[in-house]
Amino acid sequence: MIWRDLLGASTARRREPSAVTVGNFDGVHRGHQHVLARTRALAGGLPVIAVTFEPHPLMVIAPDRAPKRLTTTERRVELLRAAGADEVRILAFSAEMAAWTPQEFVDRVLVEQLTSALVAVGDNFRFGAHAGGDTTFLRAAGARAGFAVDGLHLDGGSQPYSSTLARTLVAEGKLREAAAVLGRPHEVSGVVRQGEQRGRELGFPTANVPVDESYVVPPDGVYAGWVVRPQYGGERLPAAISVGSNPTFDGVERRVESYVLDRTDLDLYGESIRVELVDRLRGMVKYEGVDALVEQMHLDVAATRVALSS
């Protein structure tokens, strides 16, 4: 089977025609959203199928060049569905699949498995062994197999929307610019775990999520953002967020610590949350003593209110 049975994703061979779009879709940024919208517009009522890869192909082909991810697989599936996909398919990318010729990819995935009547992709889409297939090849293959092909520019003006651009902006701490590419704030997700509870002792209890270095996380510092609770209908709570290892207390582990404004009653331990990072307020500083730290935390909370209201 070439499909991964993850998150309820479909794996059965389709018998009826479909409109298909294919890509890594990491971050499901505004360029990806444009491709999904265009696919639906051209589908003529056919179901829209988004095909993505897991793991990222470079993890198999050249692990040392594999990019850090913008979203988890689960979140990618959610975002693809929100962007207009009726069904998400996850290709189980492997060394065997990496060796397929572009024609094999067309035959095995687009024709045999999905009965494609339309295939819409970004104009930078490459597929098959050594990335030998492009939109020109795809159009010729589609003409032979009986499906239409639409290759779309990913917009963004002089700097087209791309996952690479989004990663770069997040890594530089340019969260508002990254949000303009993604169409939403960049997120860090994870399960809240108990820390040293110093924040609670100081009057600023935090929800702590360890940093997974395989995902894109902005530089150490303090940020304004939101804590999102998927288990509670996507409730969004304003938060002052620290990214780093807590140098004032000689911390070692890098993590994301979120103080939900004006809330000391929340018990988020063990809960899976998303932390939306809206704006960078300052860099990380090691303070001499708790009083200086608490004073700065009050200033950070005030700055967070301003940042989230603008």
mmCIF file of C-alpha atoms in Angstrom:
data_model
loop_
_atom_site.group_PDB
_atom_site.id
_atom_site.type_symbol
_atom_site.label_atom_id
_atom_site.label_comp_id
_atom_site.label_asym_id
_atom_site.label_seq_id
_atom_site.Cartn_x
_atom_site.Cartn_y
_atom_site.Cartn_z
ATOM 1 C CA MET A 1 0.000 0.000 0.000
ATOM 2 C CA ILE A 2 1.401 3.426 -0.918
ATOM 3 C CA TRP A 3 -0.810 5.384 1.475
ATOM 4 C CA ARG A 4 -0.306 5.976 5.183
ATOM 5 C CA ASP A 5 -3.336 5.311 7.319
ATOM 6 C CA LEU A 6 -2.851 8.333 9.575
ATOM 7 C CA LEU A 7 -5.484 10.532 11.209
ATOM 8 C CA GLY A 8 -8.276 8.787 9.378
ATOM 9 C CA ALA A 9 -6.750 9.561 5.976
ATOM 10 C CA SER A 10 -8.201 7.559 3.096
ATOM 11 C CA THR A 11 -6.233 4.665 1.609
ATOM 12 C CA ALA A 12 -8.672 2.907 -0.725
ATOM 13 C CA ARG A 13 -8.346 3.132 -4.490
ATOM 14 C CA ARG A 14 -10.788 5.655 -5.940
ATOM 15 C CA ARG A 15 -13.152 4.414 -8.625
ATOM 16 C CA GLU A 16 -14.775 7.728 -9.515
ATOM 17 C CA PRO A 17 -13.016 10.744 -11.103
ATOM 18 C CA SER A 18 -11.451 13.329 -8.830
ATOM 19 C CA ALA A 19 -9.697 16.711 -8.883
ATOM 20 C CA VAL A 20 -6.242 16.278 -7.359
ATOM 21 C CA THR A 21 -3.563 18.590 -6.027
ATOM 22 C CA VAL A 22 -0.163 17.284 -4.894
ATOM 23 C CA GLY A 23 2.584 18.814 -2.746
ATOM 24 C CA ASN A 24 4.486 18.751 0.515
ATOM 25 C CA PHE A 25 2.130 21.469 1.769
ATOM 26 C CA ASP A 26 4.276 22.169 4.824
ATOM 27 C CA GLY A 27 2.650 25.063 6.625
ATOM 28 C CA VAL A 28 -0.287 25.141 4.188
ATOM 29 C CA HIS A 29 0.668 28.752 3.449
ATOM 30 C CA ARG A 30 -1.238 31.233 1.304
ATOM 31 C CA GLY A 31 0.281 29.860 -1.901
ATOM 32 C CA HIS A 32 -0.961 26.384 -0.988
ATOM 33 C CA GLN A 33 -4.350 27.837 -0.085
ATOM 34 C CA HIS A 34 -4.490 29.474 -3.515
ATOM 35 C CA VAL A 35 -3.789 26.114 -5.188
ATOM 36 C CA LEU A 36 -6.571 24.445 -3.162
ATOM 37 C CA ALA A 37 -9.025 27.227 -4.010
ATOM 38 C CA ARG A 38 -8.092 27.042 -7.697
ATOM 39 C CA THR A 39 -8.463 23.251 -7.691
ATOM 40 C CA ARG A 40 -11.954 23.552 -6.250
ATOM 41 C CA ALA A 41 -12.872 26.276 -8.748
ATOM 42 C CA LEU A 42 -11.826 24.042 -11.647
ATOM 43 C CA ALA A 43 -13.185 20.795 -10.206
ATOM 44 C CA GLY A 44 -16.651 21.166 -11.671
ATOM 45 C CA GLY A 45 -18.205 19.438 -8.702
ATOM 46 C CA LEU A 46 -15.659 16.625 -8.495
ATOM 47 C CA PRO A 47 -14.263 15.805 -5.039
ATOM 48 C CA VAL A 48 -11.010 17.661 -4.314
ATOM 49 C CA ILE A 49 -8.190 15.382 -3.154
ATOM 50 C CA ALA A 50 -5.043 16.827 -1.554
ATOM 51 C CA VAL A 51 -2.060 14.461 -1.728
ATOM 52 C CA THR A 52 0.837 15.091 0.635
ATOM 53 C CA PHE A 53 3.939 13.170 1.743
ATOM 54 C CA GLU A 54 5.062 11.690 5.048
ATOM 55 C CA PRO A 55 7.869 11.813 5.835
ATOM 56 C CA HIS A 56 9.124 14.823 3.900
ATOM 57 C CA PRO A 57 10.872 13.389 0.788
ATOM 58 C CA LEU A 58 14.201 14.929 1.763
ATOM 59 C CA MET A 59 14.137 12.914 4.996
ATOM 60 C CA VAL A 60 14.527 9.860 2.749
ATOM 61 C CA ILE A 61 16.623 11.260 -0.100
ATOM 62 C CA ALA A 62 19.001 13.581 1.788
ATOM 63 C CA PRO A 63 18.301 13.694 5.539
ATOM 64 C CA ASP A 64 21.037 16.268 6.129
ATOM 65 C CA ARG A 65 19.139 18.693 3.884
ATOM 66 C CA ALA A 66 15.661 17.987 5.228
ATOM 67 C CA PRO A 67 13.985 21.186 6.452
ATOM 68 C CA LYS A 68 12.505 21.705 9.872
ATOM 69 C CA ARG A 69 8.735 21.394 9.704
ATOM 70 C CA LEU A 70 6.272 24.264 10.072
ATOM 71 C CA THR A 71 3.368 22.063 11.144
ATOM 72 C CA THR A 72 2.734 18.603 12.482
ATOM 73 C CA THR A 73 1.156 16.077 10.119
ATOM 74 C CA GLU A 74 -2.093 16.274 12.082
ATOM 75 C CA ARG A 75 -2.222 20.052 11.765
ATOM 76 C CA ARG A 76 -1.322 19.891 8.073
ATOM 77 C CA VAL A 77 -4.289 17.603 7.442
ATOM 78 C CA GLU A 78 -6.595 19.956 9.368
ATOM 79 C CA LEU A 79 -5.373 22.982 7.424
ATOM 80 C CA LEU A 80 -5.693 21.246 4.060
ATOM 81 C CA ARG A 81 -9.281 20.349 4.833
ATOM 82 C CA ALA A 82 -9.970 23.907 6.006
ATOM 83 C CA ALA A 83 -8.477 25.194 2.738
ATOM 84 C CA GLY A 84 -10.928 23.195 0.658
ATOM 85 C CA ALA A 85 -9.801 19.568 0.397
ATOM 86 C CA ASP A 86 -12.635 17.061 0.623
ATOM 87 C CA GLU A 87 -10.126 14.295 1.246
ATOM 88 C CA VAL A 88 -6.456 14.227 2.260
ATOM 89 C CA ARG A 89 -4.184 11.406 1.139
ATOM 90 C CA ILE A 90 -0.799 10.803 2.761
ATOM 91 C CA LEU A 91 1.792 9.122 0.541
ATOM 92 C CA ALA A 92 4.143 6.870 2.499
ATOM 93 C CA PHE A 93 7.336 8.228 0.988
ATOM 94 C CA SER A 94 10.127 5.676 0.848
ATOM 95 C CA ALA A 95 13.376 4.942 -0.977
ATOM 96 C CA GLU A 96 11.365 2.789 -3.380
ATOM 97 C CA MET A 97 8.999 5.633 -4.173
ATOM 98 C CA ALA A 98 11.925 8.042 -4.536
ATOM 99 C CA ALA A 99 13.191 5.844 -7.383
ATOM 100 C CA TRP A 100 9.939 6.008 -9.354
ATOM 101 C CA THR A 101 10.228 7.762 -12.690
ATOM 102 C CA PRO A 102 7.862 10.701 -13.209
ATOM 103 C CA GLN A 103 5.733 8.473 -15.446
ATOM 104 C CA GLU A 104 5.508 5.817 -12.735
ATOM 105 C CA PHE A 105 4.292 8.452 -10.285
ATOM 106 C CA VAL A 106 1.635 9.568 -12.750
ATOM 107 C CA ASP A 107 0.535 5.989 -13.499
ATOM 108 C CA ARG A 108 0.553 4.632 -9.953
ATOM 109 C CA VAL A 109 -0.810 7.610 -8.018
ATOM 110 C CA LEU A 110 -2.731 9.928 -10.306
ATOM 111 C CA VAL A 111 -4.239 7.373 -12.693
ATOM 112 C CA GLU A 112 -4.483 3.987 -10.947
ATOM 113 C CA GLN A 113 -5.184 5.161 -7.405
ATOM 114 C CA LEU A 114 -7.041 8.442 -7.808
ATOM 115 C CA THR A 115 -8.672 8.324 -11.263
ATOM 116 C CA SER A 116 -7.650 11.933 -11.756
ATOM 117 C CA ALA A 117 -9.674 14.094 -14.132
ATOM 118 C CA LEU A 118 -7.831 17.269 -13.111
ATOM 119 C CA VAL A 119 -4.441 17.797 -11.489
ATOM 120 C CA ALA A 120 -3.568 21.255 -10.141
ATOM 121 C CA VAL A 121 -0.122 21.978 -8.682
ATOM 122 C CA GLY A 122 2.131 24.911 -7.901
ATOM 123 C CA ASP A 123 4.298 25.852 -10.868
ATOM 124 C CA ASN A 124 7.402 24.874 -8.876
ATOM 125 C CA PHE A 125 6.168 21.310 -8.291
ATOM 126 C CA ARG A 126 8.734 18.581 -9.030
ATOM 127 C CA PHE A 127 8.238 14.834 -8.770
ATOM 128 C CA GLY A 128 9.752 11.488 -9.683
ATOM 129 C CA ALA A 129 13.364 10.289 -9.456
ATOM 130 C CA HIS A 130 15.852 13.160 -9.263
ATOM 131 C CA ALA A 131 12.883 15.578 -9.401
ATOM 132 C CA GLY A 132 12.697 14.833 -13.121
ATOM 133 C CA GLY A 133 9.014 15.637 -13.509
ATOM 134 C CA ASP A 134 7.641 19.168 -13.748
ATOM 135 C CA THR A 135 4.445 20.827 -14.960
ATOM 136 C CA THR A 136 5.532 20.507 -18.600
ATOM 137 C CA PHE A 137 5.957 16.748 -18.184
ATOM 138 C CA LEU A 138 2.708 16.558 -16.248
ATOM 139 C CA ARG A 139 0.735 18.265 -19.022
ATOM 140 C CA ALA A 140 2.092 15.850 -21.610
ATOM 141 C CA ALA A 141 1.360 12.861 -19.372
ATOM 142 C CA GLY A 142 -2.124 14.203 -18.684
ATOM 143 C CA ALA A 143 -2.833 14.572 -22.395
ATOM 144 C CA ARG A 144 -1.964 10.885 -22.862
ATOM 145 C CA ALA A 145 -3.868 9.661 -19.802
ATOM 146 C CA GLY A 146 -6.923 11.881 -20.149
ATOM 147 C CA PHE A 147 -6.610 14.340 -17.264
ATOM 148 C CA ALA A 148 -6.277 18.129 -17.400
ATOM 149 C CA VAL A 149 -3.363 19.937 -15.704
ATOM 150 C CA ASP A 150 -3.220 23.402 -14.173
ATOM 151 C CA GLY A 151 0.130 24.802 -12.969
ATOM 152 C CA LEU A 152 -0.353 27.784 -10.672
ATOM 153 C CA HIS A 153 1.969 30.588 -9.642
ATOM 154 C CA LEU A 154 2.129 30.767 -5.853
ATOM 155 C CA ASP A 155 1.586 34.553 -5.717
ATOM 156 C CA GLY A 156 3.378 36.759 -3.220
ATOM 157 C CA GLY A 157 4.578 39.305 -5.787
ATOM 158 C CA SER A 158 8.346 39.613 -6.146
ATOM 159 C CA GLN A 159 8.852 37.055 -3.353
ATOM 160 C CA PRO A 160 6.441 34.140 -3.957
ATOM 161 C CA TYR A 161 4.867 32.464 -0.975
ATOM 162 C CA SER A 162 6.844 29.396 0.020
ATOM 163 C CA SER A 163 7.492 27.152 2.997
ATOM 164 C CA THR A 164 11.166 28.129 2.790
ATOM 165 C CA LEU A 165 10.306 31.822 3.106
ATOM 166 C CA ALA A 166 8.016 31.133 6.066
ATOM 167 C CA ARG A 167 10.731 29.102 7.809
ATOM 168 C CA THR A 168 13.281 31.863 7.270
ATOM 169 C CA LEU A 169 11.007 34.561 8.659
ATOM 170 C CA VAL A 170 10.112 32.506 11.745
ATOM 171 C CA ALA A 171 13.776 31.661 12.373
ATOM 172 C CA GLU A 172 14.566 35.390 12.248
ATOM 173 C CA GLY A 173 11.776 36.209 14.709
ATOM 174 C CA LYS A 174 9.766 38.093 12.077
ATOM 175 C CA LEU A 175 6.428 36.676 13.153
ATOM 176 C CA ARG A 176 4.137 39.259 11.578
ATOM 177 C CA GLU A 177 5.902 38.854 8.235
ATOM 178 C CA ALA A 178 5.654 35.067 8.570
ATOM 179 C CA ALA A 179 1.926 35.371 9.268
ATOM 180 C CA ALA A 180 1.529 37.316 6.017
ATOM 181 C CA VAL A 181 2.965 34.283 4.186
ATOM 182 C CA LEU A 182 1.097 31.648 6.184
ATOM 183 C CA GLY A 183 -2.215 33.475 6.338
ATOM 184 C CA ARG A 184 -2.276 32.981 10.125
ATOM 185 C CA PRO A 185 0.189 33.197 13.049
ATOM 186 C CA HIS A 186 2.956 30.612 13.208
ATOM 187 C CA GLU A 187 2.210 27.903 15.760
ATOM 188 C CA VAL A 188 4.122 25.681 18.148
ATOM 189 C CA SER A 189 2.173 22.702 19.440
ATOM 190 C CA GLY A 190 2.645 20.117 22.134
ATOM 191 C CA VAL A 191 1.391 18.625 25.364
ATOM 192 C CA VAL A 192 1.623 20.818 28.460
ATOM 193 C CA ARG A 193 3.835 19.330 31.115
ATOM 194 C CA GLN A 194 4.666 20.344 34.647
ATOM 195 C CA GLY A 195 7.760 22.500 35.102
ATOM 196 C CA GLU A 196 9.423 23.893 38.197
ATOM 197 C CA GLN A 197 6.312 26.048 38.887
ATOM 198 C CA ARG A 198 8.449 29.163 39.380
ATOM 199 C CA GLY A 199 6.003 31.177 37.308
ATOM 200 C CA ARG A 200 3.158 30.220 39.624
ATOM 201 C CA GLU A 201 5.224 31.284 42.636
ATOM 202 C CA LEU A 202 5.881 34.654 40.962
ATOM 203 C CA GLY A 203 2.215 35.220 40.086
ATOM 204 C CA PHE A 204 2.593 34.277 36.424
ATOM 205 C CA PRO A 205 1.698 30.574 36.037
ATOM 206 C CA THR A 206 2.766 29.224 32.657
ATOM 207 C CA ALA A 207 1.818 26.349 30.369
ATOM 208 C CA ASN A 208 5.103 24.701 29.417
ATOM 209 C CA VAL A 209 5.638 22.886 26.111
ATOM 210 C CA PRO A 210 9.091 21.398 25.356
ATOM 211 C CA VAL A 211 10.675 22.585 22.114
ATOM 212 C CA ASP A 212 10.857 19.894 19.436
ATOM 213 C CA GLU A 213 13.901 20.910 17.393
ATOM 214 C CA SER A 214 12.581 19.105 14.318
ATOM 215 C CA TYR A 215 10.027 21.910 13.994
ATOM 216 C CA VAL A 216 10.589 25.594 13.290
ATOM 217 C CA VAL A 217 10.715 27.645 16.495
ATOM 218 C CA PRO A 218 11.605 31.358 16.618
ATOM 219 C CA PRO A 219 14.697 32.672 18.451
ATOM 220 C CA ASP A 220 14.788 32.808 22.233
ATOM 221 C CA GLY A 221 12.853 35.778 23.540
ATOM 222 C CA VAL A 222 9.455 36.996 24.661
ATOM 223 C CA TYR A 223 6.444 37.043 22.356
ATOM 224 C CA ALA A 224 2.818 38.104 22.303
ATOM 225 C CA GLY A 225 0.382 35.461 21.159
ATOM 226 C CA TRP A 226 -2.462 33.114 21.898
ATOM 227 C CA VAL A 227 -2.910 29.735 23.570
ATOM 228 C CA VAL A 228 -5.352 27.655 21.514
ATOM 229 C CA ARG A 229 -7.184 24.718 23.088
ATOM 230 C CA PRO A 230 -8.347 22.324 20.324
ATOM 231 C CA GLN A 231 -10.071 20.077 22.874
ATOM 232 C CA TYR A 232 -12.282 22.987 23.881
ATOM 233 C CA GLY A 233 -13.582 24.105 20.518
ATOM 234 C CA GLY A 234 -10.440 25.988 19.591
ATOM 235 C CA GLU A 235 -10.732 28.431 22.498
ATOM 236 C CA ARG A 236 -8.069 31.157 22.069
ATOM 237 C CA LEU A 237 -6.597 32.799 25.141
ATOM 238 C CA PRO A 238 -4.267 35.853 25.026
ATOM 239 C CA ALA A 239 -0.806 35.051 26.330
ATOM 240 C CA ALA A 240 2.671 36.403 27.004
ATOM 241 C CA ILE A 241 5.052 33.731 25.764
ATOM 242 C CA SER A 242 8.670 32.987 26.582
ATOM 243 C CA VAL A 243 10.795 30.887 24.230
ATOM 244 C CA GLY A 244 14.095 29.711 25.679
ATOM 245 C CA SER A 245 15.766 28.005 28.615
ATOM 246 C CA ASN A 246 14.980 30.489 31.410
ATOM 247 C CA PRO A 247 18.518 31.857 31.898
ATOM 248 C CA THR A 248 17.678 33.783 35.086
ATOM 249 C CA PHE A 249 17.356 30.410 36.802
ATOM 250 C CA ASP A 250 20.179 28.782 34.811
ATOM 251 C CA GLY A 251 17.761 26.601 32.897
ATOM 252 C CA VAL A 252 19.001 24.073 30.342
ATOM 253 C CA GLU A 253 15.956 22.741 28.513
ATOM 254 C CA ARG A 254 14.552 24.946 25.760
ATOM 255 C CA ARG A 255 10.776 25.302 25.942
ATOM 256 C CA VAL A 256 7.794 27.498 25.179
ATOM 257 C CA GLU A 257 6.202 28.927 28.335
ATOM 258 C CA SER A 258 2.863 30.697 27.989
ATOM 259 C CA TYR A 259 1.264 32.896 30.636
ATOM 260 C CA VAL A 260 -2.435 33.326 29.857
ATOM 261 C CA LEU A 261 -3.227 36.933 30.725
ATOM 262 C CA ASP A 262 -5.192 37.451 33.949
ATOM 263 C CA ARG A 263 -5.712 33.721 34.488
ATOM 264 C CA THR A 264 -4.291 31.919 37.493
ATOM 265 C CA ASP A 265 -7.044 29.294 37.619
ATOM 266 C CA LEU A 266 -6.205 27.262 34.512
ATOM 267 C CA ASP A 267 -5.041 23.666 34.804
ATOM 268 C CA LEU A 268 -3.592 22.763 31.413
ATOM 269 C CA TYR A 269 -1.301 19.904 32.484
ATOM 270 C CA GLY A 270 -1.508 17.014 30.031
ATOM 271 C CA GLU A 271 -3.527 19.038 27.525
ATOM 272 C CA SER A 272 -2.498 19.306 23.884
ATOM 273 C CA ILE A 273 -2.350 22.981 22.928
ATOM 274 C CA ARG A 274 -1.236 25.187 20.070
ATOM 275 C CA VAL A 275 0.695 28.352 20.823
ATOM 276 C CA GLU A 276 0.209 31.058 18.198
ATOM 277 C CA LEU A 277 3.160 33.466 18.106
ATOM 278 C CA VAL A 278 2.006 36.884 16.886
ATOM 279 C CA ASP A 279 4.843 39.316 17.588
ATOM 280 C CA ARG A 280 8.345 39.382 19.085
ATOM 281 C CA LEU A 281 8.554 41.752 22.044
ATOM 282 C CA ARG A 282 12.201 41.413 23.083
ATOM 283 C CA GLY A 283 15.175 39.104 23.280
ATOM 284 C CA MET A 284 15.986 36.805 26.175
ATOM 285 C CA VAL A 285 17.762 38.411 29.137
ATOM 286 C CA LYS A 286 19.292 36.948 32.288
ATOM 287 C CA TYR A 287 18.149 39.070 35.237
ATOM 288 C CA GLU A 288 19.994 39.556 38.488
ATOM 289 C CA GLY A 289 17.393 38.601 41.035
ATOM 290 C CA VAL A 290 13.701 37.787 41.082
ATOM 291 C CA ASP A 291 12.488 41.360 41.640
ATOM 292 C CA ALA A 292 13.967 42.591 38.368
ATOM 293 C CA LEU A 293 12.453 39.621 36.553
ATOM 294 C CA VAL A 294 8.968 40.202 38.004
ATOM 295 C CA GLU A 295 9.139 43.887 37.097
ATOM 296 C CA GLN A 296 10.004 42.949 33.517
ATOM 297 C CA MET A 297 7.224 40.364 33.390
ATOM 298 C CA HIS A 298 4.673 43.072 34.231
ATOM 299 C CA LEU A 299 6.081 45.153 31.382
ATOM 300 C CA ASP A 300 5.896 42.145 29.047
ATOM 301 C CA VAL A 301 2.236 41.591 29.915
ATOM 302 C CA ALA A 302 1.449 45.247 29.168
ATOM 303 C CA ALA A 303 3.336 45.015 25.867
ATOM 304 C CA THR A 304 1.437 41.830 25.001
ATOM 305 C CA ARG A 305 -1.901 43.594 25.440
ATOM 306 C CA VAL A 306 -0.782 46.330 23.059
ATOM 307 C CA ALA A 307 0.600 43.882 20.479
ATOM 308 C CA LEU A 308 -2.563 41.765 20.447
ATOM 309 C CA SER A 309 -4.827 44.794 20.109
ATOM 310 C CA SER A 310 -3.037 46.174 17.046
#
